[in-house]
Tab-separated table of C-alpha atoms in Angstrom:
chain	number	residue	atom	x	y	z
A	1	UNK	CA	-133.459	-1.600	129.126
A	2	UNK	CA	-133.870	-5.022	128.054
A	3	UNK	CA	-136.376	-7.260	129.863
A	4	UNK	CA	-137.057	-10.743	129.588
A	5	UNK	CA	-140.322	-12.069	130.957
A	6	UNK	CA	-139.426	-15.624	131.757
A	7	UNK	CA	-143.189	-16.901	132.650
A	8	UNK	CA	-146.030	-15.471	131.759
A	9	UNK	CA	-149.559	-16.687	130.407
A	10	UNK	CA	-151.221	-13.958	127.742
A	11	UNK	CA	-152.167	-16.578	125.381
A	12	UNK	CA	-155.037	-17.029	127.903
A	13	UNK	CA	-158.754	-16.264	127.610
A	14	UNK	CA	-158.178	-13.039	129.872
A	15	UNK	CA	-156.217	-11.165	127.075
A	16	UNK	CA	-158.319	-12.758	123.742
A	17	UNK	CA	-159.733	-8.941	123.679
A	18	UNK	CA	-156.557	-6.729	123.658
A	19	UNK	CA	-153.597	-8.725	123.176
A	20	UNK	CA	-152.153	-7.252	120.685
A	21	UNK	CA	-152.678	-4.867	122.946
A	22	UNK	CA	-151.065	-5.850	125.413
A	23	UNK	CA	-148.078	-7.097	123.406
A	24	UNK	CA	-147.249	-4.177	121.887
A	25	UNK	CA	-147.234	-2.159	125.593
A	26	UNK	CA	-144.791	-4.557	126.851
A	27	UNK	CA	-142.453	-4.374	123.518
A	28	UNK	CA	-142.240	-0.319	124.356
A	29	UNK	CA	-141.380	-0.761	127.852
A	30	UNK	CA	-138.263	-2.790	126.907
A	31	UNK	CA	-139.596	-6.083	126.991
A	32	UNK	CA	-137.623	-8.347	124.110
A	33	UNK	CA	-138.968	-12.121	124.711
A	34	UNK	CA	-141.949	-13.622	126.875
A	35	UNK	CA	-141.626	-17.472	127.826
A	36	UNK	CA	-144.942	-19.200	127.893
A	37	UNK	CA	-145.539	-22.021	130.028
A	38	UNK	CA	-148.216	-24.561	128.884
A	39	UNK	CA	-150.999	-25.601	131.307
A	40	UNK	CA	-152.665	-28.987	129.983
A	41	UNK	CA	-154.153	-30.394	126.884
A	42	UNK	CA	-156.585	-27.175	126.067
A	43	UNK	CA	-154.113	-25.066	126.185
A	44	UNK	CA	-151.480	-26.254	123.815
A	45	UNK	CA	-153.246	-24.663	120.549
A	46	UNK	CA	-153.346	-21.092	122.458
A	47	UNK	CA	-149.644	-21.389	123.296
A	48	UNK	CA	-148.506	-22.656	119.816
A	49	UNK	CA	-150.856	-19.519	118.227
A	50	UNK	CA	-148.986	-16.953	119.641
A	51	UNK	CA	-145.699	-18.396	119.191
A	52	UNK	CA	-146.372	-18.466	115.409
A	53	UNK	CA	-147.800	-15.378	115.246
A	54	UNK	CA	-144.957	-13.924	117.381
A	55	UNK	CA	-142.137	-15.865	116.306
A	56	UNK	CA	-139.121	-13.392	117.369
A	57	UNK	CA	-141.191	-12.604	120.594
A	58	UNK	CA	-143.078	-15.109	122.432
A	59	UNK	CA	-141.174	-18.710	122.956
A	60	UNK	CA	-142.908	-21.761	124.204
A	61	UNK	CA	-142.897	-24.286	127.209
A	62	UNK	CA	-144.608	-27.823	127.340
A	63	UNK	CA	-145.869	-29.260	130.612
A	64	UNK	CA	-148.689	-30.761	132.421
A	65	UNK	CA	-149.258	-28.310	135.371
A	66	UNK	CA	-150.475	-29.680	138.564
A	67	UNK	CA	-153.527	-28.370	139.561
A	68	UNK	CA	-154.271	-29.756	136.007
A	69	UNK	CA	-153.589	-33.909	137.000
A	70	UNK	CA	-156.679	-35.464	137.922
A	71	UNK	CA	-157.930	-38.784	137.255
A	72	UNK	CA	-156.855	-38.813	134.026
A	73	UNK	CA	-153.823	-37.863	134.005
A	74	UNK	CA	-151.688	-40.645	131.893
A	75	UNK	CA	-154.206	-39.095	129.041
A	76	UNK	CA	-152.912	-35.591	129.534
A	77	UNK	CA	-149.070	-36.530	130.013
A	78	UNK	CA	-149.863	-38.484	126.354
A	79	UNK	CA	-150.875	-35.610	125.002
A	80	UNK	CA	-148.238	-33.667	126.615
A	81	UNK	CA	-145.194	-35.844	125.184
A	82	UNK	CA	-147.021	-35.856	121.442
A	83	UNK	CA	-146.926	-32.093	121.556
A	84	UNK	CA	-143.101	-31.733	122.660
A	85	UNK	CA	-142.156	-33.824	119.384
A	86	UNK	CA	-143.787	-31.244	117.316
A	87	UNK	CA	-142.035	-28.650	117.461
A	88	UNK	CA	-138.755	-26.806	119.345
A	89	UNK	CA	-139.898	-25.704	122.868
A	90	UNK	CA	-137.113	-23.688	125.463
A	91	UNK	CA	-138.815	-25.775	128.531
A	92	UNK	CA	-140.808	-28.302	130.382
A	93	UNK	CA	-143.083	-26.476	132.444
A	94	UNK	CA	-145.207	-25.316	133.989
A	95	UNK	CA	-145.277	-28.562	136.472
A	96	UNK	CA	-144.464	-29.425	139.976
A	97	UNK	CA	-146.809	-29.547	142.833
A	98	UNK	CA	-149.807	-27.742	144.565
A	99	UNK	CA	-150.620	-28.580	147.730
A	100	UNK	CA	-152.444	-24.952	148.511
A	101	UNK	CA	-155.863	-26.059	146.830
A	102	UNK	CA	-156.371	-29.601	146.583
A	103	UNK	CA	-154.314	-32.713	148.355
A	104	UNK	CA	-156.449	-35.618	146.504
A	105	UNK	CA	-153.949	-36.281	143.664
A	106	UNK	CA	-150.870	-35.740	145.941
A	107	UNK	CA	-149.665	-39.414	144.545
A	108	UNK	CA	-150.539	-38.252	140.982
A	109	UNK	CA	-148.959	-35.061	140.994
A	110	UNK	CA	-145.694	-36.748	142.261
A	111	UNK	CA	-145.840	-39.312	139.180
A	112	UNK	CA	-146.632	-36.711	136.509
A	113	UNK	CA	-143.898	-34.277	138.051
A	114	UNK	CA	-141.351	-37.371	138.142
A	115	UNK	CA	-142.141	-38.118	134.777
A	116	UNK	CA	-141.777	-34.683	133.080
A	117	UNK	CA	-138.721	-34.208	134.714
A	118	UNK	CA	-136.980	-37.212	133.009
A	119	UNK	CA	-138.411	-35.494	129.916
A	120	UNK	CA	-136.639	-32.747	130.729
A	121	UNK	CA	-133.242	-34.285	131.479
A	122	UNK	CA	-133.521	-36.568	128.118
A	123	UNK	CA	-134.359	-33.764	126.223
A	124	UNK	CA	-131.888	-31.574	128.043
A	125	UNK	CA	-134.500	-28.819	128.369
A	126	UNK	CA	-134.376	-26.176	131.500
A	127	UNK	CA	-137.804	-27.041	134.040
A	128	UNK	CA	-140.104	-24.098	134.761
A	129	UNK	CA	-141.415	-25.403	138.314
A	130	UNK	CA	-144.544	-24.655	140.376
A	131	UNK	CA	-144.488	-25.295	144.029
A	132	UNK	CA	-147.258	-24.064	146.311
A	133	UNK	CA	-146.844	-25.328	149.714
A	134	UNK	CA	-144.824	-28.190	148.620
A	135	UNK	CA	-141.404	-26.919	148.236
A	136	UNK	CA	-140.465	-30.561	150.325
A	137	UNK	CA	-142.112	-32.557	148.450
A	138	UNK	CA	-140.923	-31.063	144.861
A	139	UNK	CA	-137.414	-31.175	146.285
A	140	UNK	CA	-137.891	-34.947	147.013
A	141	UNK	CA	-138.970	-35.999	143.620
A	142	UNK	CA	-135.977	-33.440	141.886
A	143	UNK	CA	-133.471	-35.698	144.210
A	144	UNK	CA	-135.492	-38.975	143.384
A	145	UNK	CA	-134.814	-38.177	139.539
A	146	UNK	CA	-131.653	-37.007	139.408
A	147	UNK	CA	-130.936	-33.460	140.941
A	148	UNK	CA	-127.081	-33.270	139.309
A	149	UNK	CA	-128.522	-33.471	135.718
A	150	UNK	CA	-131.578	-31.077	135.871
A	151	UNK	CA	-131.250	-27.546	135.619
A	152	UNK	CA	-134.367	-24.915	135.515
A	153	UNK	CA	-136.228	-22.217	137.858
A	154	UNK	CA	-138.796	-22.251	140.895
A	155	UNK	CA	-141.559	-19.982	139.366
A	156	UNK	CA	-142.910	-17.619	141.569
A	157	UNK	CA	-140.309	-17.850	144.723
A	158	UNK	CA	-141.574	-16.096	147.451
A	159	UNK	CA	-139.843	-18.118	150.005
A	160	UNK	CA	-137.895	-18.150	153.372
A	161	UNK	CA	-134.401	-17.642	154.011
A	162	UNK	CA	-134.417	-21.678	154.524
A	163	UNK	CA	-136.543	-22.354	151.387
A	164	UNK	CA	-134.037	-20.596	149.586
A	165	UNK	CA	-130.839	-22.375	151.202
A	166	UNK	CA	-132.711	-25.579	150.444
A	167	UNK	CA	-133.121	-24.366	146.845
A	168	UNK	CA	-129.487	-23.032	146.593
A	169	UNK	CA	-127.555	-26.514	147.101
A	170	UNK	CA	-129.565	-27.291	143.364
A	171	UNK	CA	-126.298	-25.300	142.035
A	172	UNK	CA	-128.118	-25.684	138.471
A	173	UNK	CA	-131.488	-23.523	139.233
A	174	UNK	CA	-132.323	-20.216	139.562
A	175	UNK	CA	-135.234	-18.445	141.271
A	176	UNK	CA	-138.011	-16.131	139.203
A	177	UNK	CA	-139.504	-12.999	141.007
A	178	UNK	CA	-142.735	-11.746	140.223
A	179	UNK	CA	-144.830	-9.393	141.683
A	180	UNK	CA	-145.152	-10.738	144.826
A	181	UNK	CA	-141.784	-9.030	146.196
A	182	UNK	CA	-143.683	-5.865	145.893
A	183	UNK	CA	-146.647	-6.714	148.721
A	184	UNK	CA	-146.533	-5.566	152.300
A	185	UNK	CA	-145.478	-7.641	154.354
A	186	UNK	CA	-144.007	-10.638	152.983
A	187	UNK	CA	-140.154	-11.702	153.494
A	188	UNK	CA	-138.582	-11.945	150.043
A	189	UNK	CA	-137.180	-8.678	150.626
A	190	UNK	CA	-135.220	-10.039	153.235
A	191	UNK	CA	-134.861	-13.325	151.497
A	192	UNK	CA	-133.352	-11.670	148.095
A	193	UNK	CA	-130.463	-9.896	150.436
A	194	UNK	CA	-129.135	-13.668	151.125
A	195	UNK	CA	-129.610	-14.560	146.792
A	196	UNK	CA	-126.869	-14.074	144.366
A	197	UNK	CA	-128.131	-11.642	141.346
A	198	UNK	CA	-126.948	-14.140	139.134
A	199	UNK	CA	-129.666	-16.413	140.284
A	200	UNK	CA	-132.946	-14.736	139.773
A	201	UNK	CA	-134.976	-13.826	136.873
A	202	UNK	CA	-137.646	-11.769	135.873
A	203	UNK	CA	-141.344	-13.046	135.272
A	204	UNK	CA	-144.833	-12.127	135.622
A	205	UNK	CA	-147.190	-14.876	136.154
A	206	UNK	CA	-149.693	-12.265	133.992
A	207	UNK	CA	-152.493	-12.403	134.036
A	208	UNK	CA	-151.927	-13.453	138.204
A	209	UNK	CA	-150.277	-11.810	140.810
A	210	UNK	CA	-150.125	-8.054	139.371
A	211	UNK	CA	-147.499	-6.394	141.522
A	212	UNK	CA	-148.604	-2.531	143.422
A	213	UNK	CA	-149.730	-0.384	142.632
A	214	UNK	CA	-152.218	-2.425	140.051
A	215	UNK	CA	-152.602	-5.508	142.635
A	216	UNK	CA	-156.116	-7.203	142.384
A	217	UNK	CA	-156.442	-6.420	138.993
A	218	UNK	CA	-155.172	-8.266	135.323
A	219	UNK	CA	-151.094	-8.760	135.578
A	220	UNK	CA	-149.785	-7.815	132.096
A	221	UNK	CA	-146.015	-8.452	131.113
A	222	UNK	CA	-145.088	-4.223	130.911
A	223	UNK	CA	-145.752	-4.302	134.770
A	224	UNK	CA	-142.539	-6.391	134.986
A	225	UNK	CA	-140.781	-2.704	135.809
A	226	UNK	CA	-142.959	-2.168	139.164
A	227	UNK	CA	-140.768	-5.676	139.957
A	228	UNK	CA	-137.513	-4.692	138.676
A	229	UNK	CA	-137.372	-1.605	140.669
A	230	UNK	CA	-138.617	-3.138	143.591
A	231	UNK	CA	-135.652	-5.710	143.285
A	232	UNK	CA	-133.198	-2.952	142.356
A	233	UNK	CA	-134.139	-1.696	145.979
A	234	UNK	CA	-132.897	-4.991	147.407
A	235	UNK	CA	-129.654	-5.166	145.897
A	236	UNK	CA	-129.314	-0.877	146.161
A	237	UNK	CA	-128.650	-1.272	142.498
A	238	UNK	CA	-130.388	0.275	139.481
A	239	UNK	CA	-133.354	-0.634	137.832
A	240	UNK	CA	-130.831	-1.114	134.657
A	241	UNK	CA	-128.243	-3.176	136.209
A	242	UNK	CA	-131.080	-5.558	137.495
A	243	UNK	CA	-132.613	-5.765	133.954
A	244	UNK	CA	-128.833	-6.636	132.782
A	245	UNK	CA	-128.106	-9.374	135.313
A	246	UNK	CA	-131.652	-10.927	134.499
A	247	UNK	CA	-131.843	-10.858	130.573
A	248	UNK	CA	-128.229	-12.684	130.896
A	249	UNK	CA	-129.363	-15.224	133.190
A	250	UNK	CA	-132.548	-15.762	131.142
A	251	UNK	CA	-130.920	-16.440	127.668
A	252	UNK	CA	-128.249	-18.745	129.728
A	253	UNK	CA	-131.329	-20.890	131.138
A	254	UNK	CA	-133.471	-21.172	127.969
A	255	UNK	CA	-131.602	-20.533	125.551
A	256	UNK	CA	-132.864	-18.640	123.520
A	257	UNK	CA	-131.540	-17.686	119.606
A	258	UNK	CA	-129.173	-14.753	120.181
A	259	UNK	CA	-130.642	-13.976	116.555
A	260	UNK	CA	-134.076	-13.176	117.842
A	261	UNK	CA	-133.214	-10.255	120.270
A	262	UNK	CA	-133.266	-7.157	118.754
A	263	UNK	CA	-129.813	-5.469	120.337
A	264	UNK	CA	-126.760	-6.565	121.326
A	265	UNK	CA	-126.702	-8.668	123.976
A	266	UNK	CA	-124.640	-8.039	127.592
């Protein structure tokens, strides 16, 4: 198999002891690229690291996420649109809004996520977003902007059947599936029988959200096959043909050089 891991964060501090580690587990079980998706200001260095140091492997984003805009957030978007002049990056993202653990900057949020996502149609750059209990209010500010000339994904879906028929008339964006899909009780099971294959893609969220049977503890990109399978159950296809339809749709979104994976490509 051949796995991309659209969104994933092990350039954080939770992996600084094993990465390499870590990295070299998720290269066995089949996984060719990671996407990293940049947090704020601090984290730019980390991000840029372990693209250099894994040039053929780990690919970067550039974004201002937005439990990260606070008061000073013209500062941060600054520093944000510096860094994306530096060097090639496959997205804007992580951004969007969070509404789950803080409502204070709701006006801020909207401004920064506005903002990046004219970066990302002048740059004509897919847009990882993040939407936690603001799905509405994301959609607004895509329409506001220009929803015709963005294309990108909504990190971490985990939605209704009507989230998703809200997200599905954005004919441009996909959905990514983490580990979530594999917790009792929630309805993206359902939800996924109602999604095209050729709109979802794989991702992690490591070190967050680790999928069953390693739930509560450290998400890592090799768990990405507890999700696959789990989505192969949805569309009663194999584990194989899931990992096919989802490295395809990854390299169309971001992509990225057909040079740097390993095999041929579907």
């Amino acid at each position: 198999m051949k796995i991309i891991d659209t969104h994933t964060h092990i350039y954080s501090k939770e992996f600084d002891n094993d990465r390499s580690v870590i990295i070299n587990s998720a290269k066995k079980t089949g996984i060719k690229a990671v996407l990293l998706p940049n947090e704020d200001s601090e984290s730019i260095e980390s991000v840029n690291r372990l693209c250099d140091e894994e040039p053929d492997f780990a690919f970067p984003m550039m974004g201002l996420h937005p439990t990260s805009v606070k008061k000073d957030y013209i500062r941060e978007l600054q520093v944000i649109e510096k860094a994306l002049a530096k060097r090639r990056y496959y997205a804007i993202g992580e951004v969007g809004i969070d509404l789950y653990w803080d409502k204070t900057y709701l006006k801020e949020q909207k401004i920064v996520f506005e903002e990046q996502l004219r970066w990302s149609i002048d740059l004509r750059l897919p847009v990882a977003i993040h939407t936690r209990e603001s799905l509405d209010e994301a959609l607004d500010c895509i329409y506001k902007v220009g929803a015709d000339r963005l294309k990108g994904v909504f990190h971490c879906f985990g939605g209704t059947i009507n989230e998703w028929n809200k997200i599905s008339e954005l004919s441009s964006f996909y959905i990514g599936i983490g580990g979530v899909i594999t917790f009792k009780n929630n309805e993206l099971p359902k939800t996924l029988k109602h999604i095209p294959v050729e709109k979802i893609l794989l991702e992690t969220d490591a070190p967050y959200l680790a999928p069953v049977p390693y739930r509560g503890k450290r998400n890592e990109p090799a768990y990405i096959t507890k999700t696959a399978n789990k989505i192969a159950e949805c569309y009663k296809m194999t584990m194989e043909d899931i990992a096919k339809h989802t490295f395809q749709n990854s390299l169309d979104l971001f992509n990225i050089p057909i040079n740097y994976i390993d095999d041929e490509v579907f």
